[in-house]
Amino acid sequence: MSTGRRGETPPMAAGAEGTDPHRWWGLVVIALAQLMVVLDATIVNIALPSAQHALNISDGNRQWVITAYTLAFGGLLLLGGRIADLVGRKRTFVVGLIGFAAASALGAAATSSGMLFGARALQGAFAAVLAPSALSLLTTTFTDPRERGKAFGIYGALAGSGSAIGFIVGGLLTQYLNWRWCLYVNVPIAAIAVLGAFALLRDRPGHGDARLDVPGVLLGCGGLVAIVYGFSEAEPRGWTDPLVLALFAAGVVLLTVFVWWQGRAPSPLLPLHIVRDRNRAGCFLTMMLAVIGMFGLFLFMTYYLQVILGYSPVRAGLAFLPLTAAIIIGSTQISARLLHRVAPRMLMVPGMLLAASGLLLLTRMTVGSSYATEILPALLLMGLGMGLTFMPVFATATAGVAPRDSGVTSATVNTSQQVGGSIGTALLNTIATTSSAAYITAHLHNPAEKATVIPVGVVHGYTVAIWWAAGVMLLAGLVAGLMVTAKAPGHGAPAQAPVPESVG
């Protein structure tokens, strides 16, 4: 059973890979692919007005440029994770990269709104194959506690900062080239990653004897898509709309049946022992809640900087740089150095408290707020908090998983992230727009006051939604504190032994 190159290492394959001299270059390849996937969830946001104008997309339909991606990504991640386990992680990683690049090129060449929406959904589907195979390759490559901490610190920094980097790159490409390059840019990145994967990545063969759980795929993906679609439709239709209520009900029913079926399926899509583990369940829930709050920040700050303060796309993107830097510092310089010494929740709880305090600072912003004195401190607190949180979430959720389950476990982490992002965007946007409308209705008594009242009302809506986002962050901290009871890896055994030794 020893697939490694050195037979004397007890942890077999993963242990041997842990001494692979190319493993850090392999991390670069994995991180590049992950950055591309995370970045693409937001890179088109700043380009959206240009794409909408070029393809004559209506205001009601423009949300599908974002939602088509997150729906396909979040809804198909569990399937992608199981495919990675069955076929082999390296193979699915490469297929995901090639498919993602092709879908990106199709979207960049779009001549109609339908073509762009379809390409974005296709991107999301291939991202659902790519992301879990990337994380599970990382999990099985780095098993030494110190190296694992560094590797997950880098990975967590990219996962947390990729969205902010997307705004920066999207602003640069939109302003100096055109919106299509926000999609074309994925082609050379994917090509480099494919070449690197063939040259540097090692993997065990897939478990071809198992079968895909087709009913589980339909129930699980259908339930997730129904719920995410319901949240996305709640903004234009309202929470009590029959379609929205029907989607929520259908989603709950499908997911309930999915859980029932997973306990009986011969080859379950999501083995229930993965989510029955208290620490893993706590990490999944913490991730989902944290991303709900984080997406609220990105959504409102993008519009606030460009529409209220009048920033250009590039300047708005650059305004997120301190947030990105803080996430990287929190993840690689604080969490990665401390995780092998302290319990994961000792990083996650303070991280969520810092992030919530950053959001609370933003609830004080007005139409004339100063970036340097009012916005920047909030972004720095938010970034440090997310950096402290993401790294231990990824490391703890994937620790001690049998290799045959590493792909689906990784997929569940990413599903939590994508579903949280989709819910956060729809939920907080609905709160913001309804609060703004109520404020403007109550305060606009004279048409001559429009220029003054409307911007104030819009910012009021943002701050109300950010209050909710801060509450969700605090809830994430509470969940992490109560559910994630894992101890510090200490000098090694808990973090490294279970992953490779559970081969059976």
PDB file of C-alpha atoms in Angstrom, residues 29-263:
ATOM      1  CA  VAL A  29       0.219  25.463  -8.282  1.00  0.00           C
ATOM      2  CA  ILE A  30      -2.624  24.580  -5.899  1.00  0.00           C
ATOM      3  CA  ALA A  31      -2.763  28.124  -4.539  1.00  0.00           C
ATOM      4  CA  LEU A  32      -2.800  29.602  -8.057  1.00  0.00           C
ATOM      5  CA  ALA A  33      -5.813  27.486  -9.000  1.00  0.00           C
ATOM      6  CA  GLN A  34      -7.621  28.322  -5.749  1.00  0.00           C
ATOM      7  CA  LEU A  35      -6.931  32.024  -6.212  1.00  0.00           C
ATOM      8  CA  MET A  36      -8.398  31.878  -9.731  1.00  0.00           C
ATOM      9  CA  VAL A  37     -11.595  30.226  -8.462  1.00  0.00           C
ATOM     10  CA  VAL A  38     -12.114  32.566  -5.494  1.00  0.00           C
ATOM     11  CA  LEU A  39     -11.083  35.645  -7.435  1.00  0.00           C
ATOM     12  CA  ASP A  40     -13.582  34.875 -10.194  1.00  0.00           C
ATOM     13  CA  ALA A  41     -16.495  35.100  -7.783  1.00  0.00           C
ATOM     14  CA  THR A  42     -15.909  38.870  -7.526  1.00  0.00           C
ATOM     15  CA  ILE A  43     -13.677  39.988 -10.410  1.00  0.00           C
ATOM     16  CA  VAL A  44     -16.689  40.631 -12.622  1.00  0.00           C
ATOM     17  CA  ASN A  45     -18.449  42.808 -10.030  1.00  0.00           C
ATOM     18  CA  ILE A  46     -16.645  45.985 -11.009  1.00  0.00           C
ATOM     19  CA  ALA A  47     -16.913  45.016 -14.699  1.00  0.00           C
ATOM     20  CA  LEU A  48     -20.661  44.400 -14.434  1.00  0.00           C
ATOM     21  CA  PRO A  49     -21.849  47.881 -15.489  1.00  0.00           C
ATOM     22  CA  SER A  50     -19.721  47.692 -18.660  1.00  0.00           C
ATOM     23  CA  ALA A  51     -20.879  44.155 -19.477  1.00  0.00           C
ATOM     24  CA  GLN A  52     -24.491  45.117 -18.829  1.00  0.00           C
ATOM     25  CA  HIS A  53     -24.232  48.034 -21.256  1.00  0.00           C
ATOM     26  CA  ALA A  54     -22.394  46.040 -23.928  1.00  0.00           C
ATOM     27  CA  LEU A  55     -24.851  43.116 -23.932  1.00  0.00           C
ATOM     28  CA  ASN A  56     -28.041  45.123 -23.162  1.00  0.00           C
ATOM     29  CA  ILE A  57     -28.731  43.181 -19.957  1.00  0.00           C
ATOM     30  CA  SER A  58     -31.710  44.476 -17.989  1.00  0.00           C
ATOM     31  CA  ASP A  59     -31.360  45.665 -14.383  1.00  0.00           C
ATOM     32  CA  GLY A  60     -33.506  42.744 -13.269  1.00  0.00           C
ATOM     33  CA  ASN A  61     -31.305  40.154 -14.971  1.00  0.00           C
ATOM     34  CA  ARG A  62     -27.829  41.543 -14.301  1.00  0.00           C
ATOM     35  CA  GLN A  63     -27.624  39.677 -10.972  1.00  0.00           C
ATOM     36  CA  TRP A  64     -27.358  36.408 -12.915  1.00  0.00           C
ATOM     37  CA  VAL A  65     -23.816  37.253 -13.972  1.00  0.00           C
ATOM     38  CA  ILE A  66     -22.912  36.713 -10.304  1.00  0.00           C
ATOM     39  CA  THR A  67     -25.610  34.287  -9.205  1.00  0.00           C
ATOM     40  CA  ALA A  68     -25.197  31.810 -12.087  1.00  0.00           C
ATOM     41  CA  TYR A  69     -21.606  31.272 -10.934  1.00  0.00           C
ATOM     42  CA  THR A  70     -22.274  30.951  -7.206  1.00  0.00           C
ATOM     43  CA  LEU A  71     -25.343  28.746  -7.717  1.00  0.00           C
ATOM     44  CA  ALA A  72     -23.493  26.240  -9.909  1.00  0.00           C
ATOM     45  CA  PHE A  73     -20.414  26.375  -7.693  1.00  0.00           C
ATOM     46  CA  GLY A  74     -22.216  25.937  -4.365  1.00  0.00           C
ATOM     47  CA  GLY A  75     -24.758  23.453  -5.677  1.00  0.00           C
ATOM     48  CA  LEU A  76     -22.283  21.071  -7.342  1.00  0.00           C
ATOM     49  CA  LEU A  77     -19.365  21.147  -4.895  1.00  0.00           C
ATOM     50  CA  LEU A  78     -20.328  17.939  -3.089  1.00  0.00           C
ATOM     51  CA  LEU A  79     -20.510  16.136  -6.415  1.00  0.00           C
ATOM     52  CA  GLY A  80     -17.125  17.585  -7.374  1.00  0.00           C
ATOM     53  CA  GLY A  81     -15.642  16.404  -4.090  1.00  0.00           C
ATOM     54  CA  ARG A  82     -16.900  12.871  -4.556  1.00  0.00           C
ATOM     55  CA  ILE A  83     -15.647  12.784  -8.167  1.00  0.00           C
ATOM     56  CA  ALA A  84     -12.212  13.805  -6.865  1.00  0.00           C
ATOM     57  CA  ASP A  85     -12.272  10.845  -4.463  1.00  0.00           C
ATOM     58  CA  LEU A  86     -13.420   8.368  -7.110  1.00  0.00           C
ATOM     59  CA  VAL A  87     -11.334   9.423 -10.109  1.00  0.00           C
ATOM     60  CA  GLY A  88      -8.261  10.864  -8.403  1.00  0.00           C
ATOM     61  CA  ARG A  89      -7.525  14.376  -7.214  1.00  0.00           C
ATOM     62  CA  LYS A  90      -4.797  15.281  -9.680  1.00  0.00           C
ATOM     63  CA  ARG A  91      -6.897  14.168 -12.643  1.00  0.00           C
ATOM     64  CA  THR A  92      -9.969  16.121 -11.551  1.00  0.00           C
ATOM     65  CA  PHE A  93      -7.750  19.097 -10.727  1.00  0.00           C
ATOM     66  CA  VAL A  94      -6.452  19.210 -14.308  1.00  0.00           C
ATOM     67  CA  VAL A  95      -9.883  18.617 -15.860  1.00  0.00           C
ATOM     68  CA  GLY A  96     -11.310  21.381 -13.689  1.00  0.00           C
ATOM     69  CA  LEU A  97      -8.585  23.803 -14.767  1.00  0.00           C
ATOM     70  CA  ILE A  98      -9.056  23.108 -18.481  1.00  0.00           C
ATOM     71  CA  GLY A  99     -12.864  23.318 -18.257  1.00  0.00           C
ATOM     72  CA  PHE A 100     -12.722  26.519 -16.222  1.00  0.00           C
ATOM     73  CA  ALA A 101     -10.429  28.144 -18.789  1.00  0.00           C
ATOM     74  CA  ALA A 102     -12.686  27.097 -21.683  1.00  0.00           C
ATOM     75  CA  ALA A 103     -15.813  28.409 -19.917  1.00  0.00           C
ATOM     76  CA  SER A 104     -14.000  31.682 -19.163  1.00  0.00           C
ATOM     77  CA  ALA A 105     -13.089  32.123 -22.832  1.00  0.00           C
ATOM     78  CA  LEU A 106     -16.700  31.404 -23.824  1.00  0.00           C
ATOM     79  CA  GLY A 107     -17.976  34.051 -21.421  1.00  0.00           C
ATOM     80  CA  ALA A 108     -15.413  36.590 -22.589  1.00  0.00           C
ATOM     81  CA  ALA A 109     -16.568  36.103 -26.167  1.00  0.00           C
ATOM     82  CA  ALA A 110     -20.276  36.346 -25.244  1.00  0.00           C
ATOM     83  CA  THR A 111     -22.509  38.144 -27.745  1.00  0.00           C
ATOM     84  CA  SER A 112     -25.713  37.915 -25.679  1.00  0.00           C
ATOM     85  CA  SER A 113     -26.794  37.908 -22.054  1.00  0.00           C
ATOM     86  CA  GLY A 114     -27.852  34.259 -22.257  1.00  0.00           C
ATOM     87  CA  MET A 115     -24.425  33.245 -23.552  1.00  0.00           C
ATOM     88  CA  LEU A 116     -22.719  35.071 -20.679  1.00  0.00           C
ATOM     89  CA  PHE A 117     -25.063  33.603 -18.049  1.00  0.00           C
ATOM     90  CA  GLY A 118     -24.495  30.095 -19.433  1.00  0.00           C
ATOM     91  CA  ALA A 119     -20.733  30.534 -19.470  1.00  0.00           C
ATOM     92  CA  ARG A 120     -20.751  31.758 -15.880  1.00  0.00           C
ATOM     93  CA  ALA A 121     -22.782  28.707 -14.804  1.00  0.00           C
ATOM     94  CA  LEU A 122     -20.301  26.483 -16.658  1.00  0.00           C
ATOM     95  CA  GLN A 123     -17.449  28.236 -14.857  1.00  0.00           C
ATOM     96  CA  GLY A 124     -19.139  27.500 -11.549  1.00  0.00           C
ATOM     97  CA  ALA A 125     -19.595  23.823 -12.463  1.00  0.00           C
ATOM     98  CA  PHE A 126     -15.895  23.373 -13.309  1.00  0.00           C
ATOM     99  CA  ALA A 127     -14.926  25.362 -10.205  1.00  0.00           C
ATOM    100  CA  ALA A 128     -16.946  22.814  -8.217  1.00  0.00           C
ATOM    101  CA  VAL A 129     -14.659  20.093  -9.605  1.00  0.00           C
ATOM    102  CA  LEU A 130     -11.468  22.121  -9.193  1.00  0.00           C
ATOM    103  CA  ALA A 131     -11.797  23.570  -5.673  1.00  0.00           C
ATOM    104  CA  PRO A 132     -12.260  20.361  -3.628  1.00  0.00           C
ATOM    105  CA  SER A 133      -9.502  18.537  -5.517  1.00  0.00           C
ATOM    106  CA  ALA A 134      -7.164  21.476  -4.813  1.00  0.00           C
ATOM    107  CA  LEU A 135      -7.862  21.458  -1.077  1.00  0.00           C
ATOM    108  CA  SER A 136      -7.650  17.665  -0.776  1.00  0.00           C
ATOM    109  CA  LEU A 137      -4.316  17.653  -2.650  1.00  0.00           C
ATOM    110  CA  LEU A 138      -3.080  20.169  -0.093  1.00  0.00           C
ATOM    111  CA  THR A 139      -4.434  18.054   2.771  1.00  0.00           C
ATOM    112  CA  THR A 140      -2.654  14.875   1.645  1.00  0.00           C
ATOM    113  CA  THR A 141       0.596  16.644   0.706  1.00  0.00           C
ATOM    114  CA  PHE A 142       1.317  18.506   3.951  1.00  0.00           C
ATOM    115  CA  THR A 143       0.941  16.400   7.110  1.00  0.00           C
ATOM    116  CA  ASP A 144       3.776  17.655   9.328  1.00  0.00           C
ATOM    117  CA  PRO A 145       2.115  20.073  11.815  1.00  0.00           C
ATOM    118  CA  ARG A 146       4.503  22.982  11.247  1.00  0.00           C
ATOM    119  CA  GLU A 147       4.501  22.646   7.461  1.00  0.00           C
ATOM    120  CA  ARG A 148       0.753  22.044   7.475  1.00  0.00           C
ATOM    121  CA  GLY A 149       0.270  25.280   9.411  1.00  0.00           C
ATOM    122  CA  LYS A 150       2.330  27.267   6.908  1.00  0.00           C
ATOM    123  CA  ALA A 151       0.644  25.656   3.902  1.00  0.00           C
ATOM    124  CA  PHE A 152      -2.863  26.224   5.227  1.00  0.00           C
ATOM    125  CA  GLY A 153      -1.875  29.746   6.231  1.00  0.00           C
ATOM    126  CA  ILE A 154      -1.029  30.528   2.613  1.00  0.00           C
ATOM    127  CA  TYR A 155      -4.140  28.739   1.359  1.00  0.00           C
ATOM    128  CA  GLY A 156      -6.377  30.480   3.908  1.00  0.00           C
ATOM    129  CA  ALA A 157      -4.892  33.854   3.008  1.00  0.00           C
ATOM    130  CA  LEU A 158      -5.761  33.293  -0.644  1.00  0.00           C
ATOM    131  CA  ALA A 159      -9.228  32.016   0.168  1.00  0.00           C
ATOM    132  CA  GLY A 160      -9.888  35.045   2.325  1.00  0.00           C
ATOM    133  CA  SER A 161      -8.232  37.696   0.168  1.00  0.00           C
ATOM    134  CA  GLY A 162      -9.144  36.357  -3.273  1.00  0.00           C
ATOM    135  CA  SER A 163     -12.406  38.273  -3.313  1.00  0.00           C
ATOM    136  CA  ALA A 164     -10.654  41.563  -2.535  1.00  0.00           C
ATOM    137  CA  ILE A 165      -7.952  40.831  -5.134  1.00  0.00           C
ATOM    138  CA  GLY A 166     -10.788  40.254  -7.600  1.00  0.00           C
ATOM    139  CA  PHE A 167     -12.035  43.784  -7.088  1.00  0.00           C
ATOM    140  CA  ILE A 168      -8.550  45.215  -7.699  1.00  0.00           C
ATOM    141  CA  VAL A 169      -7.851  43.159 -10.815  1.00  0.00           C
ATOM    142  CA  GLY A 170     -11.386  43.725 -12.091  1.00  0.00           C
ATOM    143  CA  GLY A 171     -10.962  47.485 -11.704  1.00  0.00           C
ATOM    144  CA  LEU A 172      -7.622  47.522 -13.529  1.00  0.00           C
ATOM    145  CA  LEU A 173      -8.784  45.325 -16.411  1.00  0.00           C
ATOM    146  CA  THR A 174     -12.095  47.156 -16.814  1.00  0.00           C
ATOM    147  CA  GLN A 175     -10.579  50.624 -16.746  1.00  0.00           C
ATOM    148  CA  TYR A 176      -7.523  49.998 -18.935  1.00  0.00           C
ATOM    149  CA  LEU A 177      -8.678  47.167 -21.260  1.00  0.00           C
ATOM    150  CA  ASN A 178     -12.360  46.142 -21.181  1.00  0.00           C
ATOM    151  CA  TRP A 179     -14.713  43.945 -19.185  1.00  0.00           C
ATOM    152  CA  ARG A 180     -14.057  40.848 -21.328  1.00  0.00           C
ATOM    153  CA  TRP A 181     -10.503  40.622 -19.997  1.00  0.00           C
ATOM    154  CA  CYS A 182     -11.912  39.920 -16.536  1.00  0.00           C
ATOM    155  CA  LEU A 183     -12.744  36.491 -18.010  1.00  0.00           C
ATOM    156  CA  TYR A 184      -9.943  36.088 -20.553  1.00  0.00           C
ATOM    157  CA  VAL A 185      -7.359  36.497 -17.760  1.00  0.00           C
ATOM    158  CA  ASN A 186      -8.243  33.020 -16.472  1.00  0.00           C
ATOM    159  CA  VAL A 187      -6.932  31.306 -19.625  1.00  0.00           C
ATOM    160  CA  PRO A 188      -3.183  31.961 -19.122  1.00  0.00           C
ATOM    161  CA  ILE A 189      -3.477  31.396 -15.356  1.00  0.00           C
ATOM    162  CA  ALA A 190      -5.108  28.002 -15.931  1.00  0.00           C
ATOM    163  CA  ALA A 191      -2.517  27.070 -18.572  1.00  0.00           C
ATOM    164  CA  ILE A 192       0.348  27.726 -16.140  1.00  0.00           C
ATOM    165  CA  ALA A 193      -1.425  25.757 -13.403  1.00  0.00           C
ATOM    166  CA  VAL A 194      -2.027  22.765 -15.724  1.00  0.00           C
ATOM    167  CA  LEU A 195       1.655  22.606 -16.678  1.00  0.00           C
ATOM    168  CA  GLY A 196       2.630  22.916 -13.027  1.00  0.00           C
ATOM    169  CA  ALA A 197       0.190  20.173 -12.001  1.00  0.00           C
ATOM    170  CA  PHE A 198       1.660  17.676 -14.455  1.00  0.00           C
ATOM    171  CA  ALA A 199       5.205  18.512 -13.373  1.00  0.00           C
ATOM    172  CA  LEU A 200       4.853  18.902  -9.604  1.00  0.00           C
ATOM    173  CA  LEU A 201       1.750  17.302  -8.086  1.00  0.00           C
ATOM    174  CA  ARG A 202       1.607  13.738  -6.758  1.00  0.00           C
ATOM    175  CA  ASP A 203      -1.524  11.788  -5.934  1.00  0.00           C
ATOM    176  CA  ARG A 204      -2.856   8.388  -4.971  1.00  0.00           C
ATOM    177  CA  PRO A 205      -5.072   6.657  -7.546  1.00  0.00           C
ATOM    178  CA  GLY A 206      -8.806   7.195  -7.180  1.00  0.00           C
ATOM    179  CA  HIS A 207     -11.173   4.673  -5.628  1.00  0.00           C
ATOM    180  CA  GLY A 208     -12.697   3.409  -8.876  1.00  0.00           C
ATOM    181  CA  ASP A 209     -14.551   0.557  -7.198  1.00  0.00           C
ATOM    182  CA  ALA A 210     -17.088   2.932  -5.623  1.00  0.00           C
ATOM    183  CA  ARG A 211     -20.043   4.468  -7.449  1.00  0.00           C
ATOM    184  CA  LEU A 212     -21.524   7.939  -7.579  1.00  0.00           C
ATOM    185  CA  ASP A 213     -24.619   8.445  -5.455  1.00  0.00           C
ATOM    186  CA  VAL A 214     -26.953   9.767  -8.169  1.00  0.00           C
ATOM    187  CA  PRO A 215     -30.035  10.237  -5.914  1.00  0.00           C
ATOM    188  CA  GLY A 216     -27.794  12.031  -3.414  1.00  0.00           C
ATOM    189  CA  VAL A 217     -26.490  14.305  -6.182  1.00  0.00           C
ATOM    190  CA  LEU A 218     -30.015  15.254  -7.236  1.00  0.00           C
ATOM    191  CA  LEU A 219     -31.309  15.753  -3.682  1.00  0.00           C
ATOM    192  CA  GLY A 220     -28.290  17.596  -2.284  1.00  0.00           C
ATOM    193  CA  CYS A 221     -27.561  19.811  -5.254  1.00  0.00           C
ATOM    194  CA  GLY A 222     -31.258  20.458  -5.848  1.00  0.00           C
ATOM    195  CA  GLY A 223     -31.793  21.488  -2.228  1.00  0.00           C
ATOM    196  CA  LEU A 224     -28.805  23.832  -2.173  1.00  0.00           C
ATOM    197  CA  VAL A 225     -29.708  25.409  -5.509  1.00  0.00           C
ATOM    198  CA  ALA A 226     -33.334  25.920  -4.404  1.00  0.00           C
ATOM    199  CA  ILE A 227     -32.297  27.691  -1.184  1.00  0.00           C
ATOM    200  CA  VAL A 228     -29.626  29.860  -2.814  1.00  0.00           C
ATOM    201  CA  TYR A 229     -31.988  30.697  -5.678  1.00  0.00           C
ATOM    202  CA  GLY A 230     -34.670  31.583  -3.124  1.00  0.00           C
ATOM    203  CA  PHE A 231     -32.329  34.043  -1.401  1.00  0.00           C
ATOM    204  CA  SER A 232     -31.311  35.572  -4.728  1.00  0.00           C
ATOM    205  CA  GLU A 233     -34.965  36.046  -5.717  1.00  0.00           C
ATOM    206  CA  ALA A 234     -35.931  37.504  -2.327  1.00  0.00           C
ATOM    207  CA  GLU A 235     -34.372  40.851  -3.256  1.00  0.00           C
ATOM    208  CA  PRO A 236     -36.498  41.662  -6.331  1.00  0.00           C
ATOM    209  CA  ARG A 237     -39.645  39.773  -5.284  1.00  0.00           C
ATOM    210  CA  GLY A 238     -39.778  40.130  -1.490  1.00  0.00           C
ATOM    211  CA  TRP A 239     -39.613  37.540   1.279  1.00  0.00           C
ATOM    212  CA  THR A 240     -43.325  36.671   1.172  1.00  0.00           C
ATOM    213  CA  ASP A 241     -43.502  36.099  -2.586  1.00  0.00           C
ATOM    214  CA  PRO A 242     -45.024  32.650  -3.345  1.00  0.00           C
ATOM    215  CA  LEU A 243     -42.072  31.649  -5.543  1.00  0.00           C
ATOM    216  CA  VAL A 244     -39.534  32.578  -2.829  1.00  0.00           C
ATOM    217  CA  LEU A 245     -41.462  30.689  -0.139  1.00  0.00           C
ATOM    218  CA  ALA A 246     -41.886  27.687  -2.454  1.00  0.00           C
ATOM    219  CA  LEU A 247     -38.135  27.646  -3.182  1.00  0.00           C
ATOM    220  CA  PHE A 248     -37.259  27.740   0.521  1.00  0.00           C
ATOM    221  CA  ALA A 249     -39.753  24.984   1.291  1.00  0.00           C
ATOM    222  CA  ALA A 250     -38.525  22.837  -1.587  1.00  0.00           C
ATOM    223  CA  GLY A 251     -34.917  23.366  -0.505  1.00  0.00           C
ATOM    224  CA  VAL A 252     -35.618  22.334   3.095  1.00  0.00           C
ATOM    225  CA  VAL A 253     -37.557  19.246   1.988  1.00  0.00           C
ATOM    226  CA  LEU A 254     -34.889  18.176  -0.497  1.00  0.00           C
ATOM    227  CA  LEU A 255     -32.065  18.619   2.032  1.00  0.00           C
ATOM    228  CA  THR A 256     -34.035  16.741   4.704  1.00  0.00           C
ATOM    229  CA  VAL A 257     -34.559  13.822   2.326  1.00  0.00           C
ATOM    230  CA  PHE A 258     -30.886  14.110   1.319  1.00  0.00           C
ATOM    231  CA  VAL A 259     -29.755  13.642   4.942  1.00  0.00           C
ATOM    232  CA  TRP A 260     -32.148  10.667   5.337  1.00  0.00           C
ATOM    233  CA  TRP A 261     -30.849   9.090   2.144  1.00  0.00           C
ATOM    234  CA  GLN A 262     -27.186   9.576   3.054  1.00  0.00           C
ATOM    235  CA  GLY A 263     -27.665   7.298   6.053  1.00  0.00           C
TER     236      GLY A 263
END
